[in-house]
CSV table of C-alpha atoms in Angstrom, one decimal:
chain,number,residue,atom,x,y,z
A,1,MET,CA,117.2,168.6,101.3
A,2,LYS,CA,115.7,171.1,103.5
A,3,LYS,CA,114.3,173.8,101.9
A,4,ILE,CA,114.5,177.3,103.8
A,5,ASP,CA,112.9,181.2,102.6
A,6,ILE,CA,115.0,183.6,102.9
A,7,VAL,CA,113.5,187.3,102.4
A,8,ILE,CA,114.5,190.4,101.9
A,9,LEU,CA,112.9,193.5,103.5
A,10,SER,CA,114.1,196.5,101.0
A,11,ASN,CA,111.8,199.3,98.8
A,12,GLY,CA,114.1,202.0,96.6
A,13,PRO,CA,115.8,201.3,92.9
A,14,GLY,CA,119.5,202.5,94.9
A,15,GLU,CA,119.0,199.8,97.6
A,16,LEU,CA,118.6,196.9,95.1
A,17,ILE,CA,121.2,198.2,92.7
A,18,THR,CA,123.5,198.4,95.1
A,19,TRP,CA,122.5,196.7,98.7
A,20,VAL,CA,120.1,193.6,97.6
A,21,ARG,CA,122.3,192.8,94.0
A,22,PRO,CA,125.8,192.3,95.7
A,23,VAL,CA,123.9,190.0,98.9
A,24,VAL,CA,122.1,187.4,97.0
A,25,GLN,CA,124.8,187.1,94.4
A,26,GLN,CA,126.3,185.6,97.1
A,27,LEU,CA,123.3,183.4,99.5
A,28,ARG,CA,123.4,181.5,95.6
A,29,GLN,CA,127.5,181.5,95.4
A,30,GLN,CA,127.5,180.5,99.4
A,31,ALA,CA,124.3,178.4,100.1
A,32,ASN,CA,124.9,174.4,99.9
A,33,ILE,CA,121.1,174.0,100.7
A,34,ASP,CA,117.8,174.8,98.8
A,35,ILE,CA,117.4,178.3,99.4
A,36,ARG,CA,114.1,180.5,98.1
A,37,ILE,CA,115.1,184.0,97.6
A,38,SER,CA,111.7,186.0,97.9
A,39,VAL,CA,111.8,189.9,97.9
A,40,ILE,CA,108.7,191.9,99.6
A,41,LEU,CA,109.5,195.9,98.8
A,42,SER,CA,107.8,198.8,101.1
A,43,PRO,CA,106.5,202.0,100.1
A,44,CYS,CA,109.2,204.5,99.4
A,45,PRO,CA,108.9,208.1,98.9
A,46,HIS,CA,112.2,208.0,96.1
A,47,ALA,CA,110.6,204.6,94.2
A,48,THR,CA,109.4,205.0,90.8
A,49,GLY,CA,107.1,202.2,90.9
A,50,LYS,CA,109.2,200.2,89.0
A,51,GLU,CA,110.8,198.4,91.0
A,52,ALA,CA,109.4,195.3,91.3
A,53,ALA,CA,110.6,195.1,87.6
A,54,ILE,CA,114.4,195.6,88.2
A,55,ALA,CA,114.8,193.4,91.2
A,56,LEU,CA,112.8,190.7,88.9
A,57,SER,CA,115.8,191.0,87.1
A,58,TYR,CA,118.0,189.4,89.4
A,59,PRO,CA,118.3,185.6,88.2
A,60,GLU,CA,118.7,185.0,91.8
A,61,ILE,CA,115.5,186.2,92.5
A,62,ASP,CA,112.4,183.8,92.6
A,63,ARG,CA,110.2,186.0,93.6
A,64,VAL,CA,109.3,189.7,94.1
A,65,GLN,CA,106.1,191.4,95.9
A,66,PRO,CA,105.4,195.0,94.7
A,67,ALA,CA,105.1,197.4,97.6
A,68,GLU,CA,101.6,198.6,97.0
A,69,TYR,CA,100.8,195.2,99.1
A,70,PHE,CA,103.0,195.6,101.6
A,71,TRP,CA,100.9,196.8,104.3
A,72,ARG,CA,97.8,194.3,103.9
A,73,PHE,CA,100.8,191.2,104.4
A,74,LEU,CA,102.0,193.4,107.1
A,75,LEU,CA,98.9,193.7,108.9
A,76,ARG,CA,97.3,190.4,107.7
A,77,GLY,CA,100.1,188.0,107.0
A,78,LYS,CA,99.5,186.8,103.2
A,79,THR,CA,100.5,188.0,100.3
A,80,ALA,CA,99.1,189.4,96.8
A,81,GLU,CA,99.4,185.9,95.2
A,82,ASN,CA,99.0,183.8,98.5
A,83,TRP,CA,102.9,182.8,98.5
A,84,HIS,CA,103.9,179.3,100.4
A,85,TRP,CA,106.6,179.5,103.7
A,86,HIS,CA,108.6,176.8,104.4
A,87,PRO,CA,109.0,176.6,108.0
A,88,GLN,CA,112.1,177.6,108.7
A,89,GLY,CA,113.8,181.0,107.3
A,90,ILE,CA,115.4,184.0,107.8
A,91,VAL,CA,114.5,188.0,107.3
A,92,LEU,CA,117.3,190.3,106.0
A,93,PHE,CA,116.9,194.4,106.3
A,94,LEU,CA,118.1,195.7,102.9
A,95,GLY,CA,116.4,198.9,103.0
A,96,GLY,CA,113.0,200.5,104.4
A,97,ASP,CA,112.4,200.8,108.3
A,98,GLN,CA,114.0,198.5,110.4
A,99,PHE,CA,110.7,198.1,112.5
A,100,PHE,CA,109.2,196.4,109.5
A,101,THR,CA,112.1,193.6,109.7
A,102,VAL,CA,110.8,192.2,113.8
A,103,ALA,CA,107.4,192.6,112.2
A,104,VAL,CA,108.0,190.5,109.7
A,105,GLY,CA,109.8,188.0,111.5
A,106,LYS,CA,106.8,187.3,114.1
A,107,ARG,CA,104.9,187.1,111.5
A,108,LEU,CA,106.2,184.3,110.1
A,109,GLY,CA,108.4,182.8,112.7
A,110,TYR,CA,111.5,183.3,110.9
A,111,ARG,CA,114.9,184.6,112.4
A,112,THR,CA,116.5,188.2,111.5
A,113,VAL,CA,119.5,190.0,110.4
A,114,ILE,CA,119.8,193.5,109.8
A,115,TYR,CA,122.6,195.5,107.7
A,116,ALA,CA,122.8,198.5,109.6
A,117,GLU,CA,124.8,201.6,107.6
A,118,TRP,CA,124.7,204.2,110.5
A,119,ASP,CA,122.3,203.5,113.4
A,120,ALA,CA,120.8,200.2,114.7
A,121,ARG,CA,117.9,199.7,115.7
A,122,TRP,CA,115.7,197.2,117.8
A,123,TRP,CA,118.0,195.3,118.9
A,124,ARG,CA,116.5,193.5,121.9
A,125,TRP,CA,114.3,191.7,119.3
A,126,ILE,CA,116.7,190.9,116.1
A,127,ASP,CA,118.5,188.0,116.2
A,128,LYS,CA,122.3,189.7,114.1
A,129,PHE,CA,123.1,192.4,112.3
A,130,GLY,CA,125.9,192.9,109.9
A,131,VAL,CA,127.3,196.6,111.2
A,132,MET,CA,129.2,198.8,108.4
A,133,LYS,CA,131.5,200.2,111.0
A,134,SER,CA,132.6,200.1,114.6
A,135,GLU,CA,130.7,202.2,115.6
A,136,VAL,CA,127.7,201.2,114.6
A,137,ALA,CA,127.8,198.4,116.6
A,138,ALA,CA,129.2,200.6,119.9
A,139,GLN,CA,125.5,202.7,120.4
A,140,VAL,CA,124.0,199.8,121.6
A,141,PRO,CA,124.2,198.3,125.6
A,142,PRO,CA,127.0,195.9,125.7
A,143,LYS,CA,125.1,193.0,126.6
A,144,TYR,CA,123.8,193.3,122.6
A,145,ALA,CA,127.3,193.3,121.6
A,146,GLU,CA,127.7,189.6,120.3
A,147,LYS,CA,125.0,190.3,117.6
A,148,PHE,CA,126.8,192.7,116.1
A,149,THR,CA,129.6,191.5,113.1
A,150,VAL,CA,131.0,194.8,111.4
A,151,VAL,CA,130.9,193.4,108.0
A,152,GLY,CA,131.8,196.4,105.8
A,153,ASP,CA,130.8,198.3,103.7
A,154,LEU,CA,127.4,197.3,100.8
A,155,MET,CA,127.8,200.1,98.7
A,156,ALA,CA,131.3,199.2,98.2
A,157,GLU,CA,130.8,195.9,96.4
A,158,VAL,CA,129.5,198.8,93.5
A,159,ASN,CA,133.7,198.2,92.6
A,160,SER,CA,133.2,194.1,91.6
A,161,VAL,CA,130.1,195.5,89.3
A,162,ILE,CA,132.3,197.3,87.5
A,163,SER,CA,135.2,194.3,87.3
A,164,TYR,CA,132.5,192.7,85.5
A,165,GLN,CA,131.8,195.1,83.5
A,166,LEU,CA,134.8,195.8,82.2
A,167,ALA,CA,135.7,192.2,81.6
A,168,SER,CA,132.0,191.8,80.0
A,169,SER,CA,133.8,194.3,77.7
A,170,GLY,CA,136.9,193.8,77.0
A,171,GLY,CA,138.3,195.7,79.3
A,172,THR,CA,141.4,194.9,81.9
A,173,ALA,CA,141.6,196.7,85.3
A,174,LEU,CA,143.2,200.1,86.0
A,175,THR,CA,146.8,200.1,86.6
A,176,VAL,CA,147.0,203.5,89.3
A,177,ILE,CA,150.3,205.3,89.6
A,178,SER,CA,150.5,208.0,92.0
A,179,THR,CA,152.5,211.3,91.6
A,180,SER,CA,153.5,213.6,93.6
A,181,ALA,CA,151.3,216.7,95.3
A,182,ILE,CA,150.1,217.8,91.3
A,183,GLY,CA,148.4,215.1,90.7
A,184,ARG,CA,147.9,211.5,89.5
A,185,LEU,CA,148.2,209.8,86.3
A,186,GLU,CA,146.2,206.9,85.5
A,187,MET,CA,147.1,204.3,83.0
A,188,GLN,CA,144.1,202.7,81.8
A,189,LYS,CA,144.8,199.5,78.9
A,190,PHE,CA,141.9,200.2,77.3
A,191,LEU,CA,139.8,203.7,76.2
A,192,PHE,CA,136.4,204.9,77.1
A,193,ASP,CA,134.0,205.9,74.0
A,194,PRO,CA,130.6,206.4,74.9
A,195,LEU,CA,129.7,207.0,71.2
A,196,LYS,CA,130.2,202.8,71.4
A,197,ARG,CA,127.3,201.3,73.3
A,198,GLY,CA,129.7,198.4,75.1
A,199,GLY,CA,131.3,201.8,76.0
A,200,PHE,CA,135.1,200.6,76.1
A,201,LYS,CA,137.4,199.6,73.3
A,202,PRO,CA,141.1,197.4,73.9
A,203,ARG,CA,143.5,200.6,73.0
A,204,PHE,CA,145.9,202.3,75.3
A,205,SER,CA,144.9,205.5,76.3
A,206,VAL,CA,146.0,207.9,79.1
A,207,SER,CA,143.8,209.6,82.0
A,208,SER,CA,145.3,212.3,83.6
A,209,ASN,CA,145.6,215.2,85.7
A,210,LEU,CA,149.0,216.0,84.8
A,211,ASP,CA,149.6,219.0,81.7
A,212,LEU,CA,150.8,216.1,79.5
A,213,PRO,CA,151.2,216.7,75.5
A,214,THR,CA,147.8,217.4,73.5
A,215,THR,CA,147.0,213.9,71.5
A,216,GLU,CA,144.0,212.5,70.6
A,217,GLU,CA,144.3,210.0,73.5
A,218,ASN,CA,144.4,212.6,76.5
A,219,ILE,CA,142.9,215.5,75.5
A,220,VAL,CA,139.1,213.8,76.5
A,221,GLU,CA,137.6,214.2,79.6
A,222,TYR,CA,134.4,213.3,80.9
A,223,ILE,CA,131.4,215.0,83.2
A,224,GLY,CA,128.5,213.0,84.3
A,225,LEU,CA,125.2,214.8,84.8
A,226,LEU,CA,122.7,213.3,87.5
A,227,PRO,CA,119.5,215.8,86.9
A,228,GLY,CA,117.7,212.5,88.8
A,229,SER,CA,115.5,210.1,88.3
A,230,LYS,CA,111.8,211.9,89.6
A,231,PRO,CA,109.8,215.3,87.6
A,232,THR,CA,110.1,217.3,90.7
A,233,LYS,CA,113.9,217.2,90.0
A,234,LEU,CA,114.9,216.3,86.1
A,235,SER,CA,112.4,219.9,86.0
A,236,LEU,CA,114.8,221.7,87.2
A,237,GLY,CA,118.0,219.8,86.8
A,238,VAL,CA,118.1,219.0,83.4
A,239,PRO,CA,117.6,222.8,82.1
A,240,LEU,CA,120.4,223.5,84.4
A,241,THR,CA,123.0,220.9,84.0
A,242,LEU,CA,122.4,221.0,80.1
A,243,ALA,CA,122.9,224.9,80.4
A,244,ILE,CA,126.4,224.4,82.9
A,245,ALA,CA,128.1,221.6,80.0
A,246,GLN,CA,127.7,223.7,77.0
A,247,HIS,CA,129.4,226.9,79.6
A,248,LEU,CA,131.7,224.6,79.9
A,249,HIS,CA,131.9,223.1,76.6
A,250,LYS,CA,132.3,226.4,74.8
A,251,ILE,CA,136.0,227.0,77.1
A,252,ARG,CA,137.0,223.4,77.3
A,253,PRO,CA,135.8,222.3,74.5
A,254,GLN,CA,137.4,218.7,74.7
A,255,THR,CA,135.1,217.7,77.4
A,256,ARG,CA,133.2,215.1,76.8
A,257,PHE,CA,129.1,214.8,78.9
A,258,ILE,CA,127.3,211.1,79.9
A,259,ILE,CA,124.1,211.1,81.5
A,260,PRO,CA,123.7,207.7,83.3
A,261,VAL,CA,119.3,206.8,82.3
A,262,ALA,CA,117.6,205.6,85.9
A,263,PRO,CA,116.1,202.2,83.9
A,264,THR,CA,113.1,203.9,85.6
A,265,LEU,CA,112.6,207.0,83.5
A,266,GLU,CA,111.8,207.3,79.5
A,267,LEU,CA,113.8,209.1,77.1
A,268,SER,CA,111.1,211.0,75.5
A,269,THR,CA,110.4,212.3,79.1
A,270,LEU,CA,113.3,213.1,80.1
A,271,ALA,CA,114.2,214.7,76.5
A,272,SER,CA,110.6,216.8,77.6
A,273,PHE,CA,112.5,218.3,80.3
A,274,ALA,CA,114.6,220.0,77.7
A,275,ASP,CA,111.8,221.3,76.5
A,276,SER,CA,110.8,225.0,76.9
A,277,ARG,CA,107.5,224.0,76.2
A,278,LYS,CA,107.0,221.3,78.3
A,279,ASN,CA,109.2,222.6,80.5
A,280,PRO,CA,108.7,226.3,81.5
A,281,ALA,CA,111.8,225.7,84.3
A,282,VAL,CA,114.0,225.4,81.3
A,283,GLN,CA,114.3,229.8,80.9
A,284,LYS,CA,114.7,230.4,84.1
A,285,MET,CA,117.7,227.7,84.3
A,286,GLY,CA,119.9,229.2,81.3
A,287,GLY,CA,117.3,229.1,78.6
A,288,VAL,CA,119.4,226.4,76.7
A,289,GLU,CA,116.8,223.7,75.2
A,290,ALA,CA,118.3,220.4,73.5
A,291,LYS,CA,116.2,217.4,70.7
A,292,LEU,CA,116.6,213.7,72.2
A,293,LEU,CA,118.4,212.1,69.0
A,294,ILE,CA,118.6,208.2,68.7
A,295,PRO,CA,120.3,207.1,66.4
A,296,PRO,CA,119.8,205.0,63.3
A,297,ASP,CA,122.1,201.4,65.0
A,298,CYS,CA,121.5,201.5,68.5
A,299,GLU,CA,123.7,198.8,69.2
A,300,ILE,CA,126.3,201.2,68.5
A,301,GLU,CA,125.4,204.7,68.8
A,302,ASN,CA,123.9,206.1,71.9
A,303,PRO,CA,121.1,208.0,72.3
A,304,LYS,CA,121.7,211.8,72.5
A,305,LEU,CA,120.4,215.3,74.0
A,306,VAL,CA,121.4,217.5,71.2
A,307,THR,CA,121.3,221.4,72.1
A,308,PRO,CA,121.3,223.8,69.3
A,309,THR,CA,124.7,225.3,69.6
A,310,GLY,CA,126.3,221.0,68.6
A,311,LEU,CA,127.2,220.2,72.3
A,312,GLU,CA,125.6,216.3,72.9
A,313,VAL,CA,125.6,214.5,75.7
A,314,GLU,CA,125.4,211.2,75.8
A,315,LEU,CA,122.7,208.9,77.1
A,316,ILE,CA,123.6,205.9,78.7
A,317,THR,CA,120.7,203.3,79.2
A,318,ARG,CA,122.2,200.7,80.5
A,319,THR,CA,122.6,200.3,84.8
A,320,PRO,CA,124.5,200.8,86.6
A,321,ALA,CA,126.7,202.2,84.3
A,322,TYR,CA,129.1,201.8,87.0
A,323,ASP,CA,132.0,201.6,84.6
A,324,LEU,CA,131.5,205.0,82.6
A,325,LEU,CA,130.9,207.6,85.6
A,326,SER,CA,134.4,206.0,87.2
A,327,GLN,CA,136.1,207.8,83.9
A,328,CYS,CA,134.5,211.0,85.1
A,329,ARG,CA,136.9,213.5,86.4
A,330,LEU,CA,134.0,215.0,88.0
A,331,CYS,CA,129.8,214.7,88.1
A,332,LEU,CA,127.4,217.4,88.5
A,333,THR,CA,124.3,215.7,90.4
A,334,THR,CA,121.1,216.9,92.3
A,335,VAL,CA,120.8,215.5,96.4
A,336,GLY,CA,119.0,212.1,96.2
A,337,ALA,CA,121.2,208.4,96.3
A,338,ASN,CA,123.4,209.1,93.1
A,339,THR,CA,125.0,210.8,95.9
A,340,ALA,CA,126.2,207.7,97.5
A,341,GLU,CA,126.4,205.9,94.7
A,342,LEU,CA,129.3,207.7,93.8
A,343,GLY,CA,131.2,208.4,97.1
A,344,SER,CA,131.0,204.7,97.4
A,345,LEU,CA,132.8,204.8,94.1
A,346,ALA,CA,134.6,207.6,95.4
A,347,ILE,CA,134.2,210.0,92.0
A,348,PRO,CA,134.3,213.8,92.8
A,349,MET,CA,130.9,215.4,92.8
A,350,ILE,CA,129.0,219.1,92.6
A,351,VAL,CA,125.9,218.6,94.1
A,352,LEU,CA,123.3,221.0,93.4
A,353,LEU,CA,120.0,222.0,95.0
A,354,PRO,CA,118.3,224.9,93.3
A,355,THR,CA,115.6,226.9,94.9
A,356,GLN,CA,114.3,228.9,91.3
A,357,GLN,CA,111.1,227.1,92.6
A,358,LEU,CA,111.0,226.4,96.4
A,359,ASP,CA,106.9,224.5,95.0
A,360,ILE,CA,108.4,221.6,93.9
A,361,MET,CA,110.7,220.2,96.2
A,362,ARG,CA,108.6,217.1,97.6
A,363,ALA,CA,110.6,214.4,98.4
A,364,TRP,CA,111.0,215.2,102.0
A,365,ASP,CA,110.1,211.8,104.2
A,366,GLY,CA,107.6,211.1,106.8
A,367,LEU,CA,105.5,213.8,107.4
A,368,PRO,CA,107.1,216.8,105.7
A,369,GLY,CA,106.8,214.3,102.8
A,370,LEU,CA,102.0,214.0,103.0
A,371,LEU,CA,102.0,217.6,103.4
A,372,ALA,CA,104.1,218.3,100.6
A,373,ASN,CA,102.4,216.1,97.8
A,374,LEU,CA,98.8,216.9,99.8
A,375,PRO,CA,96.9,217.9,96.4
A,376,GLY,CA,96.2,221.5,96.2
A,377,VAL,CA,97.6,222.8,99.5
A,378,GLY,CA,101.3,220.8,98.5
A,379,ALA,CA,102.9,223.5,96.6
A,380,ALA,CA,102.4,225.9,99.7
A,381,PHE,CA,103.0,223.0,102.0
A,382,ALA,CA,106.2,222.6,100.2
A,383,ALA,CA,107.4,226.3,99.2
A,384,GLY,CA,107.3,226.7,103.4
A,385,ILE,CA,108.9,223.3,104.4
A,386,ASN,CA,111.8,223.5,101.7
A,387,TRP,CA,112.0,227.1,103.2
A,388,LEU,CA,112.3,225.8,106.2
A,389,VAL,CA,114.9,223.2,105.5
A,390,LEU,CA,117.2,225.6,103.9
A,391,ARG,CA,117.7,228.1,106.5
A,392,LYS,CA,118.9,225.3,108.6
A,393,GLY,CA,121.9,224.6,106.6
A,394,LYS,CA,121.3,221.0,106.6
A,395,LEU,CA,123.5,219.0,105.0
A,396,PHE,CA,122.3,216.8,102.0
A,397,ALA,CA,124.7,215.2,99.9
A,398,TRP,CA,125.6,211.4,101.4
A,399,PRO,CA,129.2,211.8,101.8
A,400,ASN,CA,128.8,215.1,103.9
A,401,ILE,CA,125.8,213.5,106.3
A,402,TRP,CA,128.6,210.4,106.5
A,403,ALA,CA,131.4,212.6,107.4
A,404,LYS,CA,129.2,215.3,109.2
A,405,GLN,CA,131.0,217.8,107.2
A,406,GLU,CA,131.3,218.9,104.1
A,407,ILE,CA,133.5,216.7,101.7
A,408,VAL,CA,131.6,217.1,98.6
A,409,PRO,CA,129.9,220.9,97.3
A,410,GLU,CA,127.1,221.4,97.7
A,411,LEU,CA,125.6,224.5,96.1
A,412,VAL,CA,122.3,225.3,97.3
A,413,GLY,CA,120.3,229.0,96.2
A,414,LYS,CA,119.1,230.5,92.9
A,415,LEU,CA,121.9,228.9,91.0
A,416,THR,CA,123.8,230.0,87.8
A,417,PRO,CA,125.0,228.2,85.0
A,418,GLU,CA,128.2,230.6,84.9
A,419,ILE,CA,128.6,230.1,88.6
A,420,VAL,CA,129.2,226.8,88.9
A,421,ALA,CA,131.0,226.3,85.1
A,422,GLU,CA,133.5,228.2,87.5
A,423,LEU,CA,133.6,226.3,90.4
A,424,VAL,CA,134.4,223.2,88.3
A,425,LEU,CA,136.4,225.0,85.7
A,426,ASP,CA,138.2,225.7,89.0
A,427,PHE,CA,138.7,222.2,90.1
A,428,LEU,CA,139.7,220.9,86.8
A,429,SER,CA,142.7,223.5,86.9
A,430,HIS,CA,143.6,222.2,90.0
A,431,PRO,CA,143.6,218.3,89.4
A,432,GLU,CA,144.9,217.8,93.4
A,433,LYS,CA,141.4,219.7,94.8
A,434,LEU,CA,139.7,216.7,93.1
A,435,VAL,CA,142.8,214.2,94.5
A,436,GLU,CA,142.0,216.0,98.0
A,437,MET,CA,138.2,215.4,97.6
A,438,ARG,CA,138.5,211.7,96.2
A,439,ASP,CA,141.0,210.1,98.9
A,440,ARG,CA,138.3,211.9,101.7
A,441,LEU,CA,135.8,210.7,100.4
A,442,ARG,CA,137.3,207.4,100.5
A,443,SER,CA,137.6,207.6,104.5
A,444,VAL,CA,134.2,208.4,105.3
A,445,ARG,CA,132.7,204.9,104.0
A,446,GLY,CA,133.4,201.0,105.2
A,447,GLN,CA,136.1,198.2,104.0
A,448,PRO,CA,134.5,196.6,101.0
A,449,GLY,CA,133.9,192.7,101.3
A,450,ALA,CA,129.9,193.1,102.9
A,451,ALA,CA,128.0,191.2,100.9
A,452,GLN,CA,130.2,188.3,101.5
A,453,LYS,CA,130.0,188.9,105.0
A,454,LEU,CA,126.3,189.2,105.3
A,455,ALA,CA,125.1,186.3,103.6
A,456,GLU,CA,127.5,184.7,106.0
A,457,ILE,CA,125.5,185.7,109.0
A,458,VAL,CA,122.8,184.7,107.2
A,459,LEU,CA,123.2,181.7,106.7
A,460,SER,CA,124.8,181.0,109.9
A,461,LEU,CA,121.4,181.2,111.1
A,462,LEU,CA,120.3,178.2,109.2
């Protein structure tokens, strides 16, 4: 049987989870020939160093080269482990710089495919493109149009992850009953309980935006907290979201909070940002501290961050936690890939960009990112760059960038827990606003089914 190499180029944890994972699953399902799937990671300013481990955890992938060896491979054509290559293969772009697809394809003598969300480049030298929307293809010269196929939104594939997680935990699909403009009633045949490691119990429950009679089954509501995964965001994001949660809990004691912990983040590290002795920013962001509580039986209960007032925030350590996030009425998140994932799940969100310490925001791409991270003078560059960027009034959340307008609130400035909590309370008290935000989030993305169609394009070139 003919043997074929499929080389996937990717970079960050978000791309690996939301793009690479569904595509490699489809490649394995559809291929009727012997394929070997390799992932070559390129440098990413948002990388955590554990991307190779994430990729290797997918059973469909045969081998992975970490990002630190990328430039040597690009220049010399040899991987760190001196991989063997079959004569025929495909290079598939799923994250990073699209130019790398051209370079690696030429280096290996393979045909090339790019998945393009918002813009397609290098169309003279790429064999095929799978694009999220027809508008992407409309930007290229007509003579290259035959290279383009609208496949839809790879981020929409996260719903298949939710379906799998529900099935594996004994849950069933959601039954949604639309009501009048007042709100939406969601009848669910499972009860989300983050106190249980499985996340769900096979009980009937009601999650509603309407004024229903107060019972044990409908009083609880969930809010997701996504403070980031890197120190620059966690130092402000953790104390700020904890202080917001504590303020909300005083007014709405039925509210429960979860933090989906990034797979690259240790619980002890997360907890350290809620300790004023280790994180001076705690006092600037509301002064709410918390301690890490590890339960006696981690198979039954999740770890928690517990504040002195008794507020408990569940720490969800399995990834991706889309099934749990989909149960949240609202999420509070920092900027970054989180906003893209929440947007694709159509989960209402408020995006927080506190500016209490401008010098610690250093996760910019390109030259600004390099200057902001220079030893010694990086803090000064970071403060200046961030001041200029914030003055321009640019959009930071991915859903807003996609829509070219603000469809989810972006709060930028010296944020206080009380001000943010007031906005959250307004949304919770006016569920029609959450419904509108959810609908607008759905409208800016492409159609589902992209992984299947993209795999078909790749295999059609063999």
